[in-house]
Coordinates of C-alpha atoms in Angstrom, one line a residue:
Chain M
M917 CA -0.6 0.4 0.0
S918 CA 1.7 3.7 -0.9
L919 CA 1.9 6.2 1.0
R920 CA -0.4 8.4 -1.0
W921 CA -3.0 6.0 -0.6
I922 CA -3.4 6.3 2.9
V923 CA -2.6 10.3 2.9
F924 CA -6.3 10.2 1.1
C925 CA -7.6 7.3 3.6
L926 CA -6.5 9.2 6.2
A927 CA -8.4 13.1 4.3
L928 CA -10.9 10.6 4.1
L929 CA -11.7 10.1 7.5
G930 CA -10.7 13.6 8.4
A931 CA -14.1 14.8 6.3
L932 CA -16.0 12.0 8.5
A933 CA -14.6 13.1 11.4
P934 CA -18.1 14.5 13.3
A935 CA -19.5 11.1 13.1
L936 CA -16.1 9.3 14.8
R937 CA -16.0 11.9 17.4
A938 CA -20.4 11.2 18.6
S939 CA -19.2 7.2 18.3
A940 CA -15.4 7.7 19.7
Q941 CA -17.4 9.4 22.7
D942 CA -18.8 6.7 23.8
G943 CA -16.0 4.7 24.1
P944 CA -14.2 4.3 27.6
L945 CA -10.4 5.4 26.2
R946 CA -11.0 8.8 25.7
I947 CA -9.3 12.5 26.2
E948 CA -11.2 15.3 26.5
I949 CA -8.3 17.7 25.9
T950 CA -11.1 20.8 26.7
E951 CA -11.2 19.6 30.2
G952 CA -9.4 21.7 32.7
V953 CA -6.2 20.0 35.2
Q954 CA -5.8 16.4 34.5
E955 CA -3.9 14.0 34.7
P956 CA -1.9 12.4 31.4
M957 CA -3.2 9.0 29.9
S958 CA -1.1 5.9 30.5
Y959 CA 0.1 4.4 27.6
A960 CA 2.8 1.5 26.8
V961 CA 3.9 0.9 23.0
A962 CA 5.7 -1.9 22.9
S963 CA 8.9 -1.1 20.8
F964 CA 7.8 -1.9 17.4
I965 CA 8.7 -5.3 15.7
P966 CA 11.7 -5.5 13.3
E967 CA 10.8 -7.8 10.6
G968 CA 13.7 -8.5 9.2
A969 CA 17.5 -7.7 10.8
A970 CA 17.8 -4.9 8.5
A971 CA 14.5 -2.9 10.1
T972 CA 16.0 -3.5 13.4
Q973 CA 17.6 0.3 13.7
L974 CA 14.4 2.1 12.5
A975 CA 12.1 -0.1 14.4
A976 CA 13.6 0.9 17.8
D977 CA 14.0 4.7 15.7
I978 CA 10.1 4.5 15.1
S979 CA 8.9 3.9 18.6
R980 CA 11.1 6.2 19.9
V981 CA 9.6 9.1 18.1
V982 CA 6.5 8.0 18.4
T983 CA 6.6 7.6 21.9
E984 CA 8.5 11.3 22.5
D985 CA 5.4 12.6 19.8
L986 CA 3.2 11.6 22.4
D987 CA 5.0 12.1 25.9
G988 CA 5.5 15.6 24.6
T989 CA 2.2 16.7 24.5
G990 CA 1.2 16.2 28.1
L991 CA -1.4 14.2 27.4
F992 CA -0.2 11.0 27.2
A993 CA 2.7 9.3 29.5
S994 CA 4.6 6.3 28.3
I995 CA 5.2 3.7 30.7
P996 CA 9.3 2.7 30.9
Q997 CA 9.8 -0.9 28.7
A998 CA 11.0 -2.1 32.5
A999 CA 8.0 -2.1 33.8
F1000 CA 6.1 -4.2 31.0
I1001 CA 4.6 -7.6 32.2
S1002 CA 3.7 -9.2 28.5
S1003 CA 6.3 -8.8 25.7
V1004 CA 4.8 -8.4 22.2
T1005 CA 7.4 -10.7 20.3
S1006 CA 4.9 -10.7 16.6
F1007 CA 2.7 -8.7 15.1
S1008 CA -0.1 -10.7 14.9
S1009 CA -0.3 -12.3 18.1
P1010 CA -2.5 -12.1 20.9
I1011 CA -2.9 -9.1 23.2
E1012 CA -2.0 -9.8 27.0
F1013 CA -4.5 -7.3 28.1
A1014 CA -4.5 -8.5 31.5
D1015 CA -0.9 -7.9 31.3
W1016 CA -0.5 -5.0 30.6
K1017 CA -3.9 -3.7 32.5
A1018 CA -2.0 -4.7 35.9
I1019 CA 0.9 -2.0 34.7
N1020 CA -2.2 0.3 34.2
A1021 CA -1.9 1.1 30.4
R1022 CA -4.9 2.4 29.1
A1023 CA -4.1 1.9 25.7
L1024 CA -1.5 0.0 24.1
I1025 CA -0.1 0.9 20.6
T1026 CA 2.1 -2.3 18.7
G1027 CA 3.6 -2.5 15.3
A1028 CA 6.0 -3.4 13.3
V1029 CA 8.6 -2.4 10.7
S1030 CA 10.1 -4.0 7.8
V1031 CA 13.0 -2.5 5.5
A1032 CA 13.5 -4.0 1.8
G1033 CA 15.8 -1.2 -0.4
E1034 CA 15.6 2.5 0.6
S1035 CA 12.2 1.2 0.9
V1036 CA 10.4 1.3 5.4
T1037 CA 6.3 0.1 5.9
V1038 CA 4.9 0.8 8.7
K1039 CA 2.0 -0.9 9.9
F1040 CA 1.0 -0.5 13.5
R1041 CA -2.3 -1.1 15.7
V1042 CA -3.6 0.7 18.9
W1043 CA -5.6 -1.2 21.7
D1044 CA -8.2 -0.4 23.9
V1045 CA -6.7 -2.1 27.3
F1046 CA -9.5 -2.0 29.3
S1047 CA -12.7 -2.9 27.3
G1048 CA -9.8 -5.1 25.4
E1049 CA -10.7 -4.3 21.9
E1050 CA -8.6 -2.4 18.4
L1051 CA -9.3 1.2 18.5
G1052 CA -10.1 1.2 14.3
E1053 CA -8.4 -0.3 12.1
G1054 CA -4.4 -1.2 11.8
L1055 CA -2.7 0.9 9.3
Q1056 CA 0.1 1.2 7.7
F1057 CA 2.0 3.4 6.3
A1058 CA 5.3 3.4 3.5
G1059 CA 8.1 5.6 2.6
T1060 CA 12.2 6.3 2.4
T1061 CA 14.3 5.3 4.9
A1062 CA 15.6 8.7 4.4
G1063 CA 12.3 9.4 5.6
W1064 CA 11.9 7.5 8.6
R1065 CA 10.9 10.5 11.2
R1066 CA 7.6 11.1 9.6
M1067 CA 6.6 8.0 9.1
A1068 CA 6.8 7.7 12.9
H1069 CA 5.4 11.5 13.2
K1070 CA 2.3 9.8 10.7
V1071 CA 1.3 7.0 13.4
A1072 CA 1.6 9.5 16.6
D1073 CA -0.7 11.3 15.0
T1074 CA -3.1 8.5 14.0
V1075 CA -3.4 7.8 17.4
Y1076 CA -3.8 11.2 19.1
E1077 CA -6.3 12.0 16.7
R1078 CA -8.0 8.4 17.3
I1079 CA -7.8 9.1 21.6
T1080 CA -8.6 12.8 21.8
G1081 CA -10.5 13.1 18.5
E1082 CA -8.7 15.5 17.7
G1083 CA -6.2 16.2 14.2
G1084 CA -2.7 15.7 15.7
Y1085 CA 0.2 18.4 14.5
F1086 CA 3.4 15.8 14.8
D1087 CA 3.8 16.1 10.7
S1088 CA 4.7 19.3 10.2
R1089 CA 7.3 21.9 10.3
V1090 CA 8.5 25.3 11.7
V1091 CA 10.4 28.1 9.7
Y1092 CA 12.0 30.3 11.9
V1093 CA 15.5 32.6 11.8
S1094 CA 18.3 30.6 13.0
E1095 CA 20.6 33.4 15.6
D1096 CA 23.9 33.4 16.2
G1097 CA 26.6 35.4 17.4
P1098 CA 26.2 38.5 20.4
K1099 CA 23.2 40.9 20.2
D1100 CA 24.8 43.4 18.8
A1101 CA 25.8 41.5 15.8
R1102 CA 23.5 38.9 15.5
K1103 CA 23.9 36.8 12.1
K1104 CA 19.9 35.7 11.0
R1105 CA 19.3 33.4 8.6
L1106 CA 16.1 31.6 7.6
A1107 CA 16.0 27.6 8.8
I1108 CA 13.3 24.6 8.5
M1109 CA 12.9 22.2 11.0
D1110 CA 10.7 18.8 11.7
Y1111 CA 8.1 20.6 14.5
D1112 CA 10.1 18.4 17.3
G1113 CA 13.8 20.5 16.5
A1114 CA 15.0 17.6 13.7
N1115 CA 16.0 18.1 10.8
V1116 CA 17.4 21.7 10.0
Q1117 CA 17.7 23.0 7.0
Y1118 CA 19.2 26.4 6.6
L1119 CA 17.2 28.1 4.3
T1120 CA 19.6 31.3 3.2
D1121 CA 22.9 32.4 4.4
S1122 CA 23.6 35.2 7.2
R1123 CA 24.6 38.0 5.6
N1124 CA 21.4 40.1 5.4
I1125 CA 19.1 40.6 8.4
V1126 CA 16.3 38.6 7.8
L1127 CA 12.3 38.1 10.0
A1128 CA 9.3 36.7 10.6
P1129 CA 9.1 34.1 7.4
R1130 CA 5.3 33.1 7.6
F1131 CA 4.3 29.5 5.9
S1132 CA 1.9 29.2 2.4
P1133 CA -1.8 27.6 4.0
N1134 CA -0.2 24.2 2.1
G1135 CA 3.3 24.8 3.2
D1136 CA 4.9 24.6 0.4
R1137 CA 6.5 28.1 0.2
V1138 CA 7.5 31.0 3.0
L1139 CA 6.8 34.7 2.9
Y1140 CA 9.9 36.9 4.9
T1141 CA 11.5 39.9 5.2
S1142 CA 15.0 40.9 4.6
F1143 CA 16.8 44.0 4.6
E1144 CA 18.9 42.4 0.9
S1145 CA 18.8 45.3 -0.6
G1146 CA 19.9 47.5 2.2
F1147 CA 15.5 47.6 3.1
P1148 CA 13.2 45.5 4.3
R1149 CA 11.3 43.5 1.6
I1150 CA 9.1 40.9 1.5
Y1151 CA 10.6 38.3 -0.6
V1152 CA 8.5 34.7 -0.7
L1153 CA 10.6 31.4 -0.8
D1154 CA 9.3 28.1 -2.6
V1155 CA 10.7 25.5 -0.4
A1156 CA 11.0 22.8 -2.2
N1157 CA 14.5 23.9 -4.0
V1158 CA 14.6 27.1 -2.3
G1159 CA 14.4 29.6 -5.2
R1160 CA 13.4 32.6 -4.5
R1161 CA 12.0 36.5 -5.1
V1162 CA 11.5 40.4 -3.9
L1163 CA 7.6 40.3 -3.8
E1164 CA 7.5 44.4 -3.6
S1165 CA 10.2 47.0 -3.9
E1166 CA 8.7 50.3 -3.7
D1167 CA 11.4 52.4 -3.4
G1168 CA 11.6 54.7 -0.6
T1169 CA 9.0 52.3 1.4
M1170 CA 9.7 49.4 3.6
S1171 CA 7.3 46.5 3.2
F1172 CA 6.9 44.0 6.1
A1173 CA 5.2 41.1 8.7
P1174 CA 3.5 39.6 5.3
R1175 CA 1.0 36.5 5.3
F1176 CA -0.9 34.3 3.0
S1177 CA -4.0 34.7 2.3
P1178 CA -6.5 31.0 2.8
D1179 CA -6.1 30.6 -0.7
S1180 CA -2.6 31.8 -1.4
S1181 CA -3.6 34.3 -4.0
K1182 CA -2.6 37.3 -1.8
V1183 CA -0.4 38.7 0.5
L1184 CA -1.1 40.6 3.1
F1185 CA 0.9 43.0 4.8
S1186 CA 2.7 46.2 6.4
L1187 CA 3.5 49.2 3.7
E1188 CA 5.9 52.0 5.4
A1189 CA 5.9 55.6 3.3
G1190 CA 7.2 58.6 5.2
G1191 CA 7.4 57.6 8.6
N1192 CA 3.3 55.9 8.3
T1193 CA 2.7 51.9 8.4
D1194 CA -0.7 50.5 7.3
L1195 CA -1.9 47.7 5.6
Y1196 CA -1.7 46.1 2.5
L1197 CA -2.8 43.5 0.1
M1198 CA -1.3 42.2 -2.7
D1199 CA -2.2 40.1 -5.7
I1200 CA 0.9 38.1 -6.3
A1201 CA 0.4 36.9 -10.1
S1202 CA -0.5 40.7 -11.4
G1203 CA 2.0 42.5 -8.3
A1204 CA -1.6 44.7 -7.9
K1205 CA -1.9 46.5 -4.3
T1206 CA -5.0 47.4 -2.2
R1207 CA -4.5 50.0 0.4
L1208 CA -6.4 48.5 3.2
T1209 CA -6.8 50.7 6.1
S1210 CA -5.4 54.9 5.9
A1211 CA -4.3 56.2 9.1
P1212 CA -1.3 58.4 10.8
S1213 CA -0.9 55.2 13.3
I1214 CA 1.0 52.2 13.0
E1215 CA -1.5 48.7 11.5
T1216 CA 1.2 45.9 11.5
A1217 CA 0.8 41.9 12.2
P1218 CA -2.3 41.2 10.1
S1219 CA -3.1 37.0 10.2
Y1220 CA -6.8 36.5 8.2
S1221 CA -9.3 34.2 10.1
P1222 CA -9.1 30.8 8.7
D1223 CA -12.3 31.1 6.0
G1224 CA -10.2 34.6 5.0
S1225 CA -13.5 36.7 5.6
R1226 CA -12.2 38.8 8.7
I1227 CA -8.8 40.2 9.5
V1228 CA -7.3 41.0 13.0
F1229 CA -4.4 43.4 13.2
E1230 CA -2.1 45.9 16.0
S1231 CA -2.5 49.2 15.5
D1232 CA -1.5 52.5 17.8
R1233 CA -4.2 54.6 17.2
T1234 CA -5.9 55.3 20.2
G1235 CA -1.9 55.9 21.3
T1236 CA -1.3 51.8 23.1
R1237 CA -1.3 49.1 20.4
Q1238 CA -4.5 47.2 20.5
L1239 CA -5.9 44.7 18.9
Y1240 CA -8.7 45.4 15.5
V1241 CA -11.2 43.2 13.6
M1242 CA -12.1 44.4 10.3
P1243 CA -13.8 42.8 7.5
A1244 CA -11.1 41.2 4.8
S1245 CA -11.5 43.7 2.3
G1246 CA -10.9 47.2 4.7
G1247 CA -13.6 49.4 6.5
E1248 CA -14.2 49.8 9.6
A1249 CA -12.0 47.9 12.5
V1250 CA -13.8 47.2 16.1
R1251 CA -10.8 46.6 19.1
I1252 CA -11.1 43.8 20.3
S1253 CA -7.9 43.8 22.9
Q1254 CA -9.6 45.7 26.5
G1255 CA -6.8 45.0 29.3
Q1256 CA -4.1 46.8 30.4
G1257 CA -1.1 47.0 28.8
N1258 CA 0.3 46.9 25.2
Y1259 CA -1.2 44.3 22.7
G1260 CA 0.3 42.8 19.0
T1261 CA 1.4 40.3 16.4
P1262 CA -2.3 38.3 16.9
V1263 CA -2.8 35.3 15.0
W1264 CA -5.9 33.4 14.2
S1265 CA -6.8 30.0 15.4
P1266 CA -6.3 27.2 12.2
R1267 CA -9.6 26.1 14.0
G1268 CA -11.0 29.6 14.0
D1269 CA -11.6 30.2 18.0
L1270 CA -8.8 32.1 19.1
I1271 CA -6.7 34.6 18.8
A1272 CA -3.4 34.1 20.2
F1273 CA -0.8 37.7 20.7
T1274 CA 1.9 38.8 22.7
K1275 CA 1.0 41.3 25.5
Q1276 CA 3.3 43.5 27.1
S1277 CA 2.3 44.5 30.5
K1278 CA 4.3 46.1 33.6
G1279 CA 7.8 45.3 32.3
R1280 CA 6.9 41.9 31.6
F1281 CA 5.5 39.8 28.5
H1282 CA 3.1 36.8 28.1
I1283 CA 1.8 34.7 25.0
G1284 CA -1.9 35.1 25.4
V1285 CA -5.2 33.8 23.4
M1286 CA -9.2 35.2 23.6
K1287 CA -12.2 34.9 21.7
T1288 CA -12.1 36.4 18.3
D1289 CA -14.7 39.2 19.7
G1290 CA -11.6 40.1 23.0
S1291 CA -13.7 38.2 25.4
A1292 CA -12.0 35.3 28.1
E1293 CA -8.5 36.9 27.7
R1294 CA -6.0 34.3 29.1
L1295 CA -2.2 34.3 29.3
L1296 CA 0.1 31.2 29.0
T1297 CA 3.0 32.6 29.2
A1298 CA 4.8 35.3 31.4
S1299 CA 8.8 36.5 31.2
F1300 CA 11.1 39.1 30.2
L1301 CA 11.0 39.3 26.7
E1302 CA 8.7 36.6 24.4
E1303 CA 6.4 37.5 21.6
G1304 CA 5.7 35.7 18.4
P1305 CA 2.5 33.1 18.1
T1306 CA 2.3 30.3 16.3
W1307 CA -0.2 28.0 15.9
S1308 CA 0.0 23.9 16.2
P1309 CA -1.8 22.6 12.9
N1310 CA -4.6 21.2 15.1
G1311 CA -4.8 24.7 16.9
R1312 CA -3.5 23.0 20.6
V1313 CA -0.5 24.5 20.8
I1314 CA 1.2 27.2 20.4
M1315 CA 4.9 28.1 19.5
F1316 CA 6.7 31.0 20.0
T1317 CA 10.2 33.0 20.8
R1318 CA 11.4 34.0 24.5
E1319 CA 14.3 35.6 25.0
T1320 CA 16.7 36.1 28.1
Q1321 CA 17.5 39.0 29.5
G1322 CA 20.8 41.2 29.6
A1323 CA 23.7 41.4 27.6
Q1324 CA 23.9 37.6 27.1
G1325 CA 20.6 37.1 26.1
K1326 CA 19.3 34.6 23.8
S1327 CA 16.4 33.6 22.2
S1328 CA 14.6 30.3 22.2
L1329 CA 11.7 29.2 20.6
Y1330 CA 8.8 27.1 23.6
T1331 CA 5.8 25.5 23.2
V1332 CA 2.9 26.0 25.6
D1333 CA -0.7 24.5 25.5
I1334 CA -3.4 26.7 24.8
T1335 CA -4.6 25.9 28.6
G1336 CA -1.1 27.3 29.8
R1337 CA -0.1 24.1 30.9
N1338 CA 3.1 22.3 29.2
L1339 CA 5.7 24.5 28.6
K1340 CA 8.7 23.3 26.9
Q1341 CA 11.6 24.6 24.9
V1342 CA 12.3 23.7 21.6
R1343 CA 15.5 21.8 20.6
T1344 CA 17.2 23.6 18.0
P1345 CA 21.3 24.3 17.6
G1346 CA 21.1 27.7 17.9
G1347 CA 19.7 30.5 18.9
A1348 CA 16.7 30.7 17.3
S1349 CA 13.3 32.7 16.6
D1350 CA 10.6 33.8 14.9
P1351 CA 8.6 29.9 14.4
S1352 CA 5.9 29.7 12.2
W1353 CA 4.0 26.1 11.9
S1354 CA 3.1 24.9 9.0
P1355 CA 0.1 23.0 8.0
L1356 CA -0.1 18.8 8.5
Q1357 CA 2.0 17.7 5.4
K1358 CA 0.7 15.7 2.7
Chain T
M1372 CA 47.4 63.0 0.5
S1373 CA 45.3 60.7 1.9
K1374 CA 43.1 58.2 -0.5
F1375 CA 39.8 59.8 0.7
T1376 CA 41.3 63.9 0.6
K1377 CA 41.5 63.2 -2.9
V1378 CA 38.1 62.4 -3.4
L1379 CA 36.9 65.6 -1.2
I1380 CA 38.6 67.3 -3.6
L1381 CA 37.3 66.0 -6.4
I1382 CA 33.8 66.3 -5.8
A1383 CA 34.0 70.0 -4.2
G1384 CA 33.6 71.4 -7.5
L1385 CA 29.9 70.0 -7.6
S1386 CA 28.9 71.0 -3.7
L1387 CA 30.0 74.8 -4.4
A1388 CA 26.4 76.1 -4.9
A1389 CA 24.7 74.1 -2.6
C1390 CA 27.2 75.9 0.3
T1391 CA 25.0 78.6 1.5
D1392 CA 26.0 77.5 4.9
A1393 CA 29.5 77.1 5.6
G1394 CA 29.6 80.1 8.4
R1395 CA 29.4 77.1 10.9
F1396 CA 32.9 76.3 9.6
D1397 CA 35.7 78.4 9.8
N1398 CA 37.1 77.3 6.9
E1399 CA 38.4 77.7 3.3
A1400 CA 35.5 77.0 0.6
P1401 CA 35.0 73.7 -0.6
G1402 CA 37.2 73.8 -4.2
S1403 CA 39.6 75.5 -3.3
G1404 CA 42.0 72.8 -3.6
A1405 CA 44.8 73.6 -0.7
G1406 CA 42.3 74.1 1.9
V1407 CA 40.9 71.2 2.4
G1408 CA 42.5 70.1 5.5
T1409 CA 45.7 71.0 5.7
G1410 CA 44.4 73.6 8.3
A1411 CA 47.5 76.9 7.9
G1412 CA 48.5 75.6 11.2
T1413 CA 45.7 75.2 13.2
G1414 CA 46.3 71.4 13.8
I1415 CA 43.6 69.8 11.8
I1416 CA 44.5 66.7 10.5
E1417 CA 42.7 65.6 7.2
G1418 CA 39.3 63.5 7.8
S1419 CA 40.2 63.1 11.4
A1420 CA 37.7 64.4 13.8
N1421 CA 38.5 67.9 14.1
D1422 CA 38.8 68.7 10.1
P1423 CA 35.3 70.1 9.9
K1424 CA 34.7 68.2 6.9
S1425 CA 34.9 64.6 7.7
P1426 CA 32.6 62.6 8.4
L1427 CA 34.2 61.6 11.6
Y1428 CA 33.6 65.4 12.2
F1429 CA 30.1 64.9 11.2
Q1430 CA 29.1 61.8 13.5
Q1431 CA 31.3 63.4 16.8
A1432 CA 31.0 66.5 17.1
I1433 CA 27.9 67.6 15.6
G1434 CA 26.9 64.5 16.4
D1435 CA 25.1 62.1 14.1
R1436 CA 22.6 60.3 16.2
V1437 CA 18.9 61.7 18.3
L1438 CA 17.7 59.9 20.5
F1439 CA 13.9 59.4 21.4
N1440 CA 11.2 58.5 24.0
V1441 CA 9.9 55.3 24.8
D1442 CA 6.9 54.7 22.1
Q1443 CA 7.8 57.9 20.7
H1444 CA 9.0 59.8 18.0
T1445 CA 9.0 63.3 18.8
L1446 CA 12.5 65.5 19.5
D1447 CA 13.2 67.1 22.2
P1448 CA 14.8 70.5 22.0
E1449 CA 18.5 68.2 21.8
A1450 CA 17.9 66.5 19.6
K1451 CA 16.8 69.9 17.6
V1452 CA 20.3 71.0 18.2
T1453 CA 21.7 68.3 17.0
L1454 CA 19.9 68.2 13.3
D1455 CA 20.5 71.8 12.9
G1456 CA 24.5 71.4 13.2
Q1457 CA 23.7 68.0 10.4
A1458 CA 21.3 69.7 8.3
S1459 CA 24.3 72.7 7.9
W1460 CA 27.1 70.4 7.1
L1461 CA 25.1 68.7 4.6
A1462 CA 24.2 71.7 3.1
S1463 CA 28.1 72.8 3.1
N1464 CA 28.8 69.7 2.4
S1465 CA 26.8 68.5 -1.0
D1466 CA 28.5 65.7 -1.8
Y1467 CA 27.1 63.5 1.1
N1468 CA 24.0 62.5 0.7
A1469 CA 22.2 60.5 3.9
V1470 CA 20.4 57.4 4.8
I1471 CA 18.8 58.4 8.3
E1472 CA 18.5 54.9 10.0
G1473 CA 15.9 54.6 13.0
H1474 CA 15.9 52.2 16.0
A1475 CA 14.1 51.0 18.7
D1476 CA 14.7 49.0 22.1
E1477 CA 14.2 45.2 22.7
Q1478 CA 10.7 46.5 24.5
G1479 CA 8.9 45.9 22.1
T1480 CA 7.3 43.1 19.3
R1481 CA 9.3 42.6 15.8
E1482 CA 7.0 44.1 13.6
Y1483 CA 6.0 47.5 15.7
N1484 CA 9.5 48.5 16.2
L1485 CA 9.9 48.4 12.5
A1486 CA 7.1 50.7 12.5
L1487 CA 7.8 52.4 15.0
G1488 CA 12.1 52.9 14.0
A1489 CA 10.6 54.2 10.5
R1490 CA 8.7 57.0 12.2
R1491 CA 11.7 58.3 14.4
A1492 CA 14.3 58.1 11.1
N1493 CA 10.7 60.1 9.3
A1494 CA 11.2 62.9 12.2
V1495 CA 14.7 62.9 11.0
R1496 CA 13.7 63.7 7.8
E1497 CA 11.0 65.9 8.0
Y1498 CA 13.0 68.7 10.2
L1499 CA 16.1 68.2 8.0
M1500 CA 13.4 68.9 4.9
S1501 CA 12.5 71.5 7.7
K1502 CA 15.9 73.4 7.4
G1503 CA 16.1 73.5 4.0
L1504 CA 17.4 70.0 2.5
P1505 CA 16.2 68.6 0.1
A1506 CA 14.2 65.4 0.3
S1507 CA 16.4 63.7 -2.7
R1508 CA 19.2 63.1 -0.5
M1509 CA 18.3 61.7 2.6
K1510 CA 16.9 57.6 1.9
T1511 CA 15.2 56.2 5.6
V1512 CA 15.3 52.6 6.8
S1513 CA 14.2 51.5 10.0
Y1514 CA 15.6 48.1 11.8
G1515 CA 13.7 48.0 13.9
K1516 CA 15.4 46.6 17.5
E1517 CA 17.7 44.1 15.0
K1518 CA 20.5 46.4 15.0
P1519 CA 20.9 47.0 19.0
L1520 CA 24.2 49.2 20.7
A1521 CA 24.7 48.8 24.1
V1522 CA 23.4 45.3 24.7
C1523 CA 22.3 45.6 28.4
S1524 CA 18.8 45.3 29.1
E1525 CA 18.6 48.3 31.3
E1526 CA 17.4 51.9 30.7
S1527 CA 20.4 52.9 30.3
C1528 CA 21.4 50.8 27.2
Y1529 CA 17.5 51.1 26.3
R1530 CA 17.9 54.7 26.1
Q1531 CA 21.1 54.8 23.7
N1532 CA 18.9 51.8 21.3
R1533 CA 16.3 54.3 20.6
R1534 CA 17.9 56.5 17.8
A1535 CA 17.7 57.6 14.6
V1536 CA 21.9 57.8 13.1
T1537 CA 22.0 60.0 10.0
V1538 CA 24.9 58.1 8.0
L1539 CA 26.5 59.4 5.4
Q1540 CA 26.8 58.5 2.0
A1541 CA 29.5 59.5 -0.5
G1542 CA 27.5 60.5 -4.0
L1543 CA 27.8 62.6 -6.7
N1544 CA 24.0 61.9 -8.2
S1545 CA 22.7 64.8 -5.7

């Protein structure tokens, strides 16, 4: 079975999700992510069985990454192998549920890996230990040995989806700015990596300052701002071949803070002329620009609602920085942020229900979320300096930049879930800032 | 004679017309060739900070930068004195153009600070224009918080970083 075929099946599953959810709610094995504080679900990954000696290493690696993905959510807690009573010796042998129940594993994941040349196949099953039944059907993914991590992430995404009823986020990438050197001579270059910090590749060199890359809705292109010309300009980069071109270069102006429209045909951005910054929309094919705001204040950091009908942005029109929502075609903007302090970098959740933002108040920075009308504001983090939230593909986790204080200050990427739990640093080879999370890969 | 001085002499002829306010610099008129820099016994070293025609003089004696308060882009009286000096110098040294770089301290988001730096650079540009400097001789750019001068996370550093710096560019096309 080809990977492509399996992906097609998964897409169908996604379309049927509401029905699946309803039936899954009747079963005992279920995490409701929306609930308040909860204990992570205890589960076990029986080390995937290598089918043939060539698969030994990959089977161990894939088991490990599946476990890291699930544990990393904070929703699942794996039971160490040393505690196992039973061992799974063959993918088809029956499960000794009593042995898994005895160590309090609510879910069990079994799998097998086979390798033929450059091809690798992973098959797996998810078991509801307490009911003694399989959760969903066995599934297999095929791919290349070089892409083994993606297959592990796809397994983990499937498990996550079957147990939570929501899409996962493991088979995704993050484009960000890699930072090296001291604060007053920092070298910046674009980099791309897996969501967990693996497989880092650099997309630009560090000759010019680069800022705030943003993925296209299907992850094939990246918008970013570079000082390559001496002035901030927006570039678009093709992720596959790293080809790039400048999008906007009107002399005497600066353009920055770009975002793709949900249909990928347009770019929403800030354009500065004569000291004043407003929001514009550019058609990528024709280059035609439409002005969306016209005020003497600063309008920047725009982000579309997932359906493309509205835009949330940051403005200092009242004297402090606040968040506003307006129709995608421009027009009257409604202020949504109501608390004390300054708000910036609003980003609409891919689920459409929340807006993440940076808040600066009383000398501290926070990452927070609010409903799209500004109600139910919730601050998730606090530190000396943090900014630039980006959403996981399923709208459950936020990645952002945190910079430490002082002359030795350094930027790193962190993730936190939207309940404010599970704050973690993302492993990157050096300093890192301005993350943008891709959609789930196809 | 240094390479640098030769360049000054070469372009000096072009600058005569723009030389409306040379009085501030009690020196020979540009284009007199022999007069540039050697200072007739005054001890002026060409190109150094005490050579009124030098970029170093512009940077150090006049001051190439003005500072701003938090989130502000208004010019205080001290800044205006500095910019008056810059305007005079640029008027007498029309072989130089200016790129005005706006900066912000680290206390703000990246995008907003870029926009804020642009406001600051533009405040300087408009002031210099009001003093008669043609817009065609100036460009602005904002670096936001990307290029701090001082690296501590205290107001003593932040104040130095909230700046607009007038960077001279030698150019004949003014």
